[in-house]
Amino acid sequence: GNSVTQMEGPVTLSEEAFLTINCTYTATGYPSLFWYVQYPGEGLQLLLKATKADDKGSNKGFEATYRKETTSFHLEKGSVQVSDSAVYFCALRGGATNKLIFGTGTLLAVQP
Amino acid sequence: GAGVSQSPSNKVTEKGKDVELRCDPISGHTALYWYRQSLGQGLEFLIYFQGNSAPDKSGLPSDRFSAERTGGSVSTLTIQRTQQEDSAVYLCASSSDRGLAGNTIYFGEGSWLTVV
């Protein structure tokens, strides 16, 4: 069945460092891919998405490219801020099911 | 409403009691999901409603869990004879799609359930 694997956390970075959070997936067909973010004390919200191969989703300086050849959707940001500290979830939807299937989440802590 | 609304936001219940959690999806959204978020467990799919189709109940962990959606809008998740391992945040989400996987799914703030 469909599944998502993302890198274990926590990830601790200094402000202005480069961020990569790896995400790979297994799915039948052509799923849509998502990154959701959960800031401390807040609900889950969509960060960015890509619905077909080679699409790049971007928002708030974050980017992720849908790579079908490597079944990946890695999240990147060139210069993180303290306010980016949150839990990031990679997710997919589609193929044989319309369920949104999440990875386990990666805690990012950015220090000043 | 403007977003997905869930109630109660916090619930403390005694082991063995039944609880009901309510979700008001975004107006007009045909798809509704329930997820559970436990400490260290990530986001666990529970159940999915899509329009008038039979719900996908494949994620419900036991027969103590059930959910219904009345009139294609409000949904109630019921947990019978609660156990301590049921303690978690229960998240509801909705989407406007009709089977379009790329449509955004919007989440509520969640209902924190603590079973003591």
PDB file of C-alpha atoms in Angstrom:
ATOM      1  CA  GLY A   1       0.000   0.000   0.000  1.00  0.00           C
ATOM      2  CA  ASN A   2       0.887   3.661  -0.081  1.00  0.00           C
ATOM      3  CA  SER A   3       3.408   4.894   2.471  1.00  0.00           C
ATOM      4  CA  VAL A   4       5.621   7.848   3.303  1.00  0.00           C
ATOM      5  CA  THR A   5       9.040   7.768   4.928  1.00  0.00           C
ATOM      6  CA  GLN A   6      10.641  10.935   6.236  1.00  0.00           C
ATOM      7  CA  MET A   7      13.833  11.583   8.079  1.00  0.00           C
ATOM      8  CA  GLU A   8      13.883  11.185  11.804  1.00  0.00           C
ATOM      9  CA  GLY A   9      14.204  14.208  13.986  1.00  0.00           C
ATOM     10  CA  PRO A  10      14.785  16.261  15.834  1.00  0.00           C
ATOM     11  CA  VAL A  11      16.740  18.482  13.499  1.00  0.00           C
ATOM     12  CA  THR A  12      18.517  21.335  15.237  1.00  0.00           C
ATOM     13  CA  LEU A  13      19.919  24.197  13.182  1.00  0.00           C
ATOM     14  CA  SER A  14      21.263  27.658  13.742  1.00  0.00           C
ATOM     15  CA  GLU A  15      19.426  30.613  12.275  1.00  0.00           C
ATOM     16  CA  GLU A  16      20.231  31.192   8.557  1.00  0.00           C
ATOM     17  CA  ALA A  17      21.367  27.598   8.052  1.00  0.00           C
ATOM     18  CA  PHE A  18      20.244  25.535   5.061  1.00  0.00           C
ATOM     19  CA  LEU A  19      17.483  23.027   5.723  1.00  0.00           C
ATOM     20  CA  THR A  20      16.731  19.720   4.060  1.00  0.00           C
ATOM     21  CA  ILE A  21      14.143  17.280   5.369  1.00  0.00           C
ATOM     22  CA  ASN A  22      14.084  14.108   3.311  1.00  0.00           C
ATOM     23  CA  CYS A  23      10.862  12.442   2.265  1.00  0.00           C
ATOM     24  CA  THR A  24      10.375   9.398   0.064  1.00  0.00           C
ATOM     25  CA  TYR A  25       7.184   7.624  -0.819  1.00  0.00           C
ATOM     26  CA  THR A  26       5.726   4.377  -2.099  1.00  0.00           C
ATOM     27  CA  ALA A  27       2.509   4.577  -4.074  1.00  0.00           C
ATOM     28  CA  THR A  28       0.596   3.085  -6.941  1.00  0.00           C
ATOM     29  CA  GLY A  29      -0.301   5.458  -9.721  1.00  0.00           C
ATOM     30  CA  TYR A  30       0.474   9.151  -9.533  1.00  0.00           C
ATOM     31  CA  PRO A  31      -0.196  10.578  -6.077  1.00  0.00           C
ATOM     32  CA  SER A  32      -0.217  14.207  -5.046  1.00  0.00           C
ATOM     33  CA  LEU A  33       2.423  15.144  -2.483  1.00  0.00           C
ATOM     34  CA  PHE A  34       2.186  17.572   0.407  1.00  0.00           C
ATOM     35  CA  TRP A  35       4.151  19.118   3.229  1.00  0.00           C
ATOM     36  CA  TYR A  36       2.153  20.093   6.287  1.00  0.00           C
ATOM     37  CA  VAL A  37       3.516  22.075   9.235  1.00  0.00           C
ATOM     38  CA  GLN A  38       2.443  22.170  12.865  1.00  0.00           C
ATOM     39  CA  TYR A  39       3.729  25.169  14.808  1.00  0.00           C
ATOM     40  CA  PRO A  40       3.834  24.914  18.600  1.00  0.00           C
ATOM     41  CA  GLY A  41       0.328  25.088  20.036  1.00  0.00           C
ATOM     42  CA  GLU A  42      -1.297  25.360  16.624  1.00  0.00           C
ATOM     43  CA  GLY A  43      -3.184  23.094  14.260  1.00  0.00           C
ATOM     44  CA  LEU A  44      -1.862  21.341  11.209  1.00  0.00           C
ATOM     45  CA  GLN A  45      -1.658  23.526   8.124  1.00  0.00           C
ATOM     46  CA  LEU A  46      -0.634  23.026   4.535  1.00  0.00           C
ATOM     47  CA  LEU A  47       2.813  24.367   3.725  1.00  0.00           C
ATOM     48  CA  LEU A  48       3.090  23.410   0.054  1.00  0.00           C
ATOM     49  CA  LYS A  49       2.065  20.761  -2.436  1.00  0.00           C
ATOM     50  CA  ALA A  50       2.804  19.306  -5.858  1.00  0.00           C
ATOM     51  CA  THR A  51       0.346  17.331  -7.914  1.00  0.00           C
ATOM     52  CA  LYS A  52       2.464  15.870 -10.712  1.00  0.00           C
ATOM     53  CA  ALA A  53       5.993  14.829 -11.512  1.00  0.00           C
ATOM     54  CA  ASP A  54       8.582  17.632 -11.739  1.00  0.00           C
ATOM     55  CA  ASP A  55       6.210  20.142 -10.137  1.00  0.00           C
ATOM     56  CA  LYS A  56       7.809  22.360  -7.517  1.00  0.00           C
ATOM     57  CA  GLY A  57       5.739  23.491  -4.572  1.00  0.00           C
ATOM     58  CA  SER A  58       6.862  26.599  -2.723  1.00  0.00           C
ATOM     59  CA  ASN A  59       5.710  28.767   0.156  1.00  0.00           C
ATOM     60  CA  LYS A  60       7.328  30.965   2.844  1.00  0.00           C
ATOM     61  CA  GLY A  61      10.783  30.300   1.348  1.00  0.00           C
ATOM     62  CA  PHE A  62      10.319  26.532   1.493  1.00  0.00           C
ATOM     63  CA  GLU A  63      10.478  24.421  -1.665  1.00  0.00           C
ATOM     64  CA  ALA A  64       9.959  20.781  -2.595  1.00  0.00           C
ATOM     65  CA  THR A  65      10.154  19.143  -6.024  1.00  0.00           C
ATOM     66  CA  TYR A  66       8.120  16.067  -6.953  1.00  0.00           C
ATOM     67  CA  ARG A  67      10.729  13.592  -8.229  1.00  0.00           C
ATOM     68  CA  LYS A  68       9.077  10.518  -9.662  1.00  0.00           C
ATOM     69  CA  GLU A  69      12.342   8.856 -10.661  1.00  0.00           C
ATOM     70  CA  THR A  70      13.538   8.834  -7.052  1.00  0.00           C
ATOM     71  CA  THR A  71      10.038   8.813  -5.472  1.00  0.00           C
ATOM     72  CA  SER A  72      11.046  11.762  -3.343  1.00  0.00           C
ATOM     73  CA  PHE A  73       9.681  15.108  -2.193  1.00  0.00           C
ATOM     74  CA  HIS A  74      12.445  16.604  -0.063  1.00  0.00           C
ATOM     75  CA  LEU A  75      11.708  19.876   1.748  1.00  0.00           C
ATOM     76  CA  GLU A  76      14.338  22.620   1.515  1.00  0.00           C
ATOM     77  CA  LYS A  77      14.839  26.149   2.716  1.00  0.00           C
ATOM     78  CA  GLY A  78      17.898  28.243   2.069  1.00  0.00           C
ATOM     79  CA  SER A  79      17.939  30.195   5.334  1.00  0.00           C
ATOM     80  CA  VAL A  80      15.858  29.103   8.297  1.00  0.00           C
ATOM     81  CA  GLN A  81      14.536  31.392  10.991  1.00  0.00           C
ATOM     82  CA  VAL A  82      13.662  30.776  14.615  1.00  0.00           C
ATOM     83  CA  SER A  83      10.004  31.125  13.618  1.00  0.00           C
ATOM     84  CA  ASP A  84      10.350  28.044  11.396  1.00  0.00           C
ATOM     85  CA  SER A  85      10.641  25.841  14.468  1.00  0.00           C
ATOM     86  CA  ALA A  86       7.810  23.351  14.125  1.00  0.00           C
ATOM     87  CA  VAL A  87       6.982  19.755  13.228  1.00  0.00           C
ATOM     88  CA  TYR A  88       6.948  19.066   9.490  1.00  0.00           C
ATOM     89  CA  PHE A  89       4.925  16.243   7.974  1.00  0.00           C
ATOM     90  CA  CYS A  90       5.313  14.838   4.490  1.00  0.00           C
ATOM     91  CA  ALA A  91       2.131  13.318   3.060  1.00  0.00           C
ATOM     92  CA  LEU A  92       0.681  11.795  -0.066  1.00  0.00           C
ATOM     93  CA  ARG A  93      -2.779  11.299  -1.446  1.00  0.00           C
ATOM     94  CA  GLY A  94      -4.100   9.401  -4.417  1.00  0.00           C
ATOM     95  CA  GLY A  95      -3.341   6.246  -6.308  1.00  0.00           C
ATOM     96  CA  ALA A  96      -5.588   3.522  -4.972  1.00  0.00           C
ATOM     97  CA  THR A  97      -6.946   5.643  -2.142  1.00  0.00           C
ATOM     98  CA  ASN A  98      -7.969   9.205  -1.374  1.00  0.00           C
ATOM     99  CA  LYS A  99      -6.676   9.017   2.170  1.00  0.00           C
ATOM    100  CA  LEU A 100      -3.991  11.510   3.090  1.00  0.00           C
ATOM    101  CA  ILE A 101      -1.135   9.345   4.343  1.00  0.00           C
ATOM    102  CA  PHE A 102       1.442  11.011   6.551  1.00  0.00           C
ATOM    103  CA  GLY A 103       5.026  10.386   7.446  1.00  0.00           C
ATOM    104  CA  THR A 104       5.970  10.325  11.105  1.00  0.00           C
ATOM    105  CA  GLY A 105       6.890  13.999  11.246  1.00  0.00           C
ATOM    106  CA  THR A 106      10.210  15.766  11.760  1.00  0.00           C
ATOM    107  CA  LEU A 107      10.737  18.217  14.576  1.00  0.00           C
ATOM    108  CA  LEU A 108      12.790  21.219  13.527  1.00  0.00           C
ATOM    109  CA  ALA A 109      14.333  23.432  16.186  1.00  0.00           C
ATOM    110  CA  VAL A 110      16.062  26.603  15.006  1.00  0.00           C
ATOM    111  CA  GLN A 111      18.329  28.342  17.492  1.00  0.00           C
ATOM    112  CA  PRO A 112      19.205  32.041  17.364  1.00  0.00           C
TER     113      PRO A 112
ATOM    114  CA  GLY B   1     -17.722  28.595   8.875  1.00  0.00           C
ATOM    115  CA  ALA B   2     -14.309  29.885   7.977  1.00  0.00           C
ATOM    116  CA  GLY B   3     -12.487  26.749   9.025  1.00  0.00           C
ATOM    117  CA  VAL B   4     -12.944  23.253  10.368  1.00  0.00           C
ATOM    118  CA  SER B   5     -14.431  23.494  13.843  1.00  0.00           C
ATOM    119  CA  GLN B   6     -14.041  20.795  16.474  1.00  0.00           C
ATOM    120  CA  SER B   7     -15.525  20.389  19.919  1.00  0.00           C
ATOM    121  CA  PRO B   8     -14.743  19.935  22.682  1.00  0.00           C
ATOM    122  CA  SER B   9     -11.225  21.287  22.432  1.00  0.00           C
ATOM    123  CA  ASN B  10     -10.288  19.387  25.584  1.00  0.00           C
ATOM    124  CA  LYS B  11     -11.938  16.419  27.238  1.00  0.00           C
ATOM    125  CA  VAL B  12     -10.913  14.501  30.332  1.00  0.00           C
ATOM    126  CA  THR B  13     -12.863  11.325  30.903  1.00  0.00           C
ATOM    127  CA  GLU B  14     -12.716   8.337  33.188  1.00  0.00           C
ATOM    128  CA  LYS B  15     -11.690   4.969  31.857  1.00  0.00           C
ATOM    129  CA  GLY B  16     -14.715   3.012  30.711  1.00  0.00           C
ATOM    130  CA  LYS B  17     -16.869   6.033  29.847  1.00  0.00           C
ATOM    131  CA  ASP B  18     -18.063   6.837  26.342  1.00  0.00           C
ATOM    132  CA  VAL B  19     -17.056  10.083  24.614  1.00  0.00           C
ATOM    133  CA  GLU B  20     -18.320  11.935  21.569  1.00  0.00           C
ATOM    134  CA  LEU B  21     -16.206  14.321  19.545  1.00  0.00           C
ATOM    135  CA  ARG B  22     -17.812  16.655  17.059  1.00  0.00           C
ATOM    136  CA  CYS B  23     -16.568  18.113  13.792  1.00  0.00           C
ATOM    137  CA  ASP B  24     -18.068  20.885  11.674  1.00  0.00           C
ATOM    138  CA  PRO B  25     -16.326  20.863   8.290  1.00  0.00           C
ATOM    139  CA  ILE B  26     -15.872  23.862   6.050  1.00  0.00           C
ATOM    140  CA  SER B  27     -19.192  24.668   4.413  1.00  0.00           C
ATOM    141  CA  GLY B  28     -19.603  22.881   1.097  1.00  0.00           C
ATOM    142  CA  HIS B  29     -16.806  20.398   1.661  1.00  0.00           C
ATOM    143  CA  THR B  30     -17.854  16.920   0.631  1.00  0.00           C
ATOM    144  CA  ALA B  31     -14.908  14.981   2.040  1.00  0.00           C
ATOM    145  CA  LEU B  32     -14.331  14.611   5.784  1.00  0.00           C
ATOM    146  CA  TYR B  33     -11.543  12.800   7.605  1.00  0.00           C
ATOM    147  CA  TRP B  34     -10.740  11.817  11.167  1.00  0.00           C
ATOM    148  CA  TYR B  35      -7.147  11.321  12.275  1.00  0.00           C
ATOM    149  CA  ARG B  36      -5.545  10.590  15.625  1.00  0.00           C
ATOM    150  CA  GLN B  37      -2.267  12.098  16.778  1.00  0.00           C
ATOM    151  CA  SER B  38      -0.641  10.372  19.708  1.00  0.00           C
ATOM    152  CA  LEU B  39       2.619  11.337  21.363  1.00  0.00           C
ATOM    153  CA  GLY B  40       5.378   9.699  19.403  1.00  0.00           C
ATOM    154  CA  GLN B  41       2.935   7.997  17.015  1.00  0.00           C
ATOM    155  CA  GLY B  42       2.522  10.533  14.243  1.00  0.00           C
ATOM    156  CA  LEU B  43      -0.782  10.991  12.438  1.00  0.00           C
ATOM    157  CA  GLU B  44      -2.978   7.916  12.239  1.00  0.00           C
ATOM    158  CA  PHE B  45      -5.845   7.769   9.742  1.00  0.00           C
ATOM    159  CA  LEU B  46      -9.143   6.662  11.274  1.00  0.00           C
ATOM    160  CA  ILE B  47     -12.033   7.154   8.849  1.00  0.00           C
ATOM    161  CA  TYR B  48     -12.942   9.005   5.636  1.00  0.00           C
ATOM    162  CA  PHE B  49     -16.356  10.161   4.400  1.00  0.00           C
ATOM    163  CA  GLN B  50     -16.842  11.190   0.771  1.00  0.00           C
ATOM    164  CA  GLY B  51     -20.260  12.496  -0.177  1.00  0.00           C
ATOM    165  CA  ASN B  52     -22.879   9.758  -0.133  1.00  0.00           C
ATOM    166  CA  SER B  53     -20.392   6.932  -0.616  1.00  0.00           C
ATOM    167  CA  ALA B  54     -19.818   4.290   2.026  1.00  0.00           C
ATOM    168  CA  PRO B  55     -17.149   5.577   4.434  1.00  0.00           C
ATOM    169  CA  ASP B  56     -13.643   4.148   4.468  1.00  0.00           C
ATOM    170  CA  LYS B  57     -13.409   2.776   8.017  1.00  0.00           C
ATOM    171  CA  SER B  58     -10.164   0.919   7.486  1.00  0.00           C
ATOM    172  CA  GLY B  59      -8.270   2.968  10.082  1.00  0.00           C
ATOM    173  CA  LEU B  60     -10.583   2.509  13.058  1.00  0.00           C
ATOM    174  CA  PRO B  61      -8.452   0.696  15.667  1.00  0.00           C
ATOM    175  CA  SER B  62     -11.249  -1.328  17.278  1.00  0.00           C
ATOM    176  CA  ASP B  63     -15.003  -1.776  17.341  1.00  0.00           C
ATOM    177  CA  ARG B  64     -15.134   0.691  20.247  1.00  0.00           C
ATOM    178  CA  PHE B  65     -14.617   3.424  17.669  1.00  0.00           C
ATOM    179  CA  SER B  66     -17.365   4.577  15.336  1.00  0.00           C
ATOM    180  CA  ALA B  67     -18.201   7.704  13.377  1.00  0.00           C
ATOM    181  CA  GLU B  68     -21.140   9.071  11.534  1.00  0.00           C
ATOM    182  CA  ARG B  69     -21.785  12.025   9.317  1.00  0.00           C
ATOM    183  CA  THR B  70     -25.274  13.434   9.275  1.00  0.00           C
ATOM    184  CA  GLY B  71     -26.665  15.224   6.257  1.00  0.00           C
ATOM    185  CA  GLY B  72     -23.300  15.258   4.569  1.00  0.00           C
ATOM    186  CA  SER B  73     -22.000  17.865   6.998  1.00  0.00           C
ATOM    187  CA  VAL B  74     -21.384  17.501  10.737  1.00  0.00           C
ATOM    188  CA  SER B  75     -19.580  14.382  11.918  1.00  0.00           C
ATOM    189  CA  THR B  76     -19.365  12.728  15.326  1.00  0.00           C
ATOM    190  CA  LEU B  77     -16.616  10.356  16.390  1.00  0.00           C
ATOM    191  CA  THR B  78     -17.694   8.112  19.252  1.00  0.00           C
ATOM    192  CA  ILE B  79     -15.348   6.126  21.458  1.00  0.00           C
ATOM    193  CA  GLN B  80     -17.047   3.601  23.715  1.00  0.00           C
ATOM    194  CA  ARG B  81     -15.613   2.243  26.947  1.00  0.00           C
ATOM    195  CA  THR B  82     -12.557   4.478  26.690  1.00  0.00           C
ATOM    196  CA  GLN B  83      -9.137   3.118  27.572  1.00  0.00           C
ATOM    197  CA  GLN B  84      -6.011   5.011  28.595  1.00  0.00           C
ATOM    198  CA  GLU B  85      -4.391   4.239  25.254  1.00  0.00           C
ATOM    199  CA  ASP B  86      -7.175   6.244  23.587  1.00  0.00           C
ATOM    200  CA  SER B  87      -5.624   9.430  24.998  1.00  0.00           C
ATOM    201  CA  ALA B  88      -4.595  11.505  21.982  1.00  0.00           C
ATOM    202  CA  VAL B  89      -5.490  14.495  19.880  1.00  0.00           C
ATOM    203  CA  TYR B  90      -8.310  13.686  17.488  1.00  0.00           C
ATOM    204  CA  LEU B  91      -8.100  15.757  14.323  1.00  0.00           C
ATOM    205  CA  CYS B  92     -10.877  16.354  11.849  1.00  0.00           C
ATOM    206  CA  ALA B  93     -10.229  17.576   8.328  1.00  0.00           C
ATOM    207  CA  SER B  94     -12.271  18.406   5.256  1.00  0.00           C
ATOM    208  CA  SER B  95     -11.783  18.952   1.568  1.00  0.00           C
ATOM    209  CA  SER B  96     -13.865  20.246  -1.309  1.00  0.00           C
ATOM    210  CA  ASP B  97     -12.817  17.542  -3.727  1.00  0.00           C
ATOM    211  CA  ARG B  98     -14.726  14.947  -5.581  1.00  0.00           C
ATOM    212  CA  GLY B  99     -11.914  12.471  -5.747  1.00  0.00           C
ATOM    213  CA  LEU B 100      -9.258  14.978  -6.793  1.00  0.00           C
ATOM    214  CA  ALA B 101      -6.124  13.982  -4.956  1.00  0.00           C
ATOM    215  CA  GLY B 102      -4.470  17.357  -5.368  1.00  0.00           C
ATOM    216  CA  ASN B 103      -7.095  19.310  -3.485  1.00  0.00           C
ATOM    217  CA  THR B 104      -5.982  20.721  -0.158  1.00  0.00           C
ATOM    218  CA  ILE B 105      -7.245  19.088   3.013  1.00  0.00           C
ATOM    219  CA  TYR B 106      -7.897  21.540   5.841  1.00  0.00           C
ATOM    220  CA  PHE B 107      -7.524  20.510   9.463  1.00  0.00           C
ATOM    221  CA  GLY B 108      -9.274  21.621  12.612  1.00  0.00           C
ATOM    222  CA  GLU B 109      -7.468  22.457  15.854  1.00  0.00           C
ATOM    223  CA  GLY B 110      -8.215  19.044  17.274  1.00  0.00           C
ATOM    224  CA  SER B 111      -9.886  17.626  20.350  1.00  0.00           C
ATOM    225  CA  TRP B 112      -7.491  16.678  23.136  1.00  0.00           C
ATOM    226  CA  LEU B 113      -8.755  13.554  24.853  1.00  0.00           C
ATOM    227  CA  THR B 114      -7.294  12.395  28.145  1.00  0.00           C
ATOM    228  CA  VAL B 115      -8.514   9.156  29.673  1.00  0.00           C
ATOM    229  CA  VAL B 116      -7.742   8.841  33.380  1.00  0.00           C
TER     230      VAL B 116
END
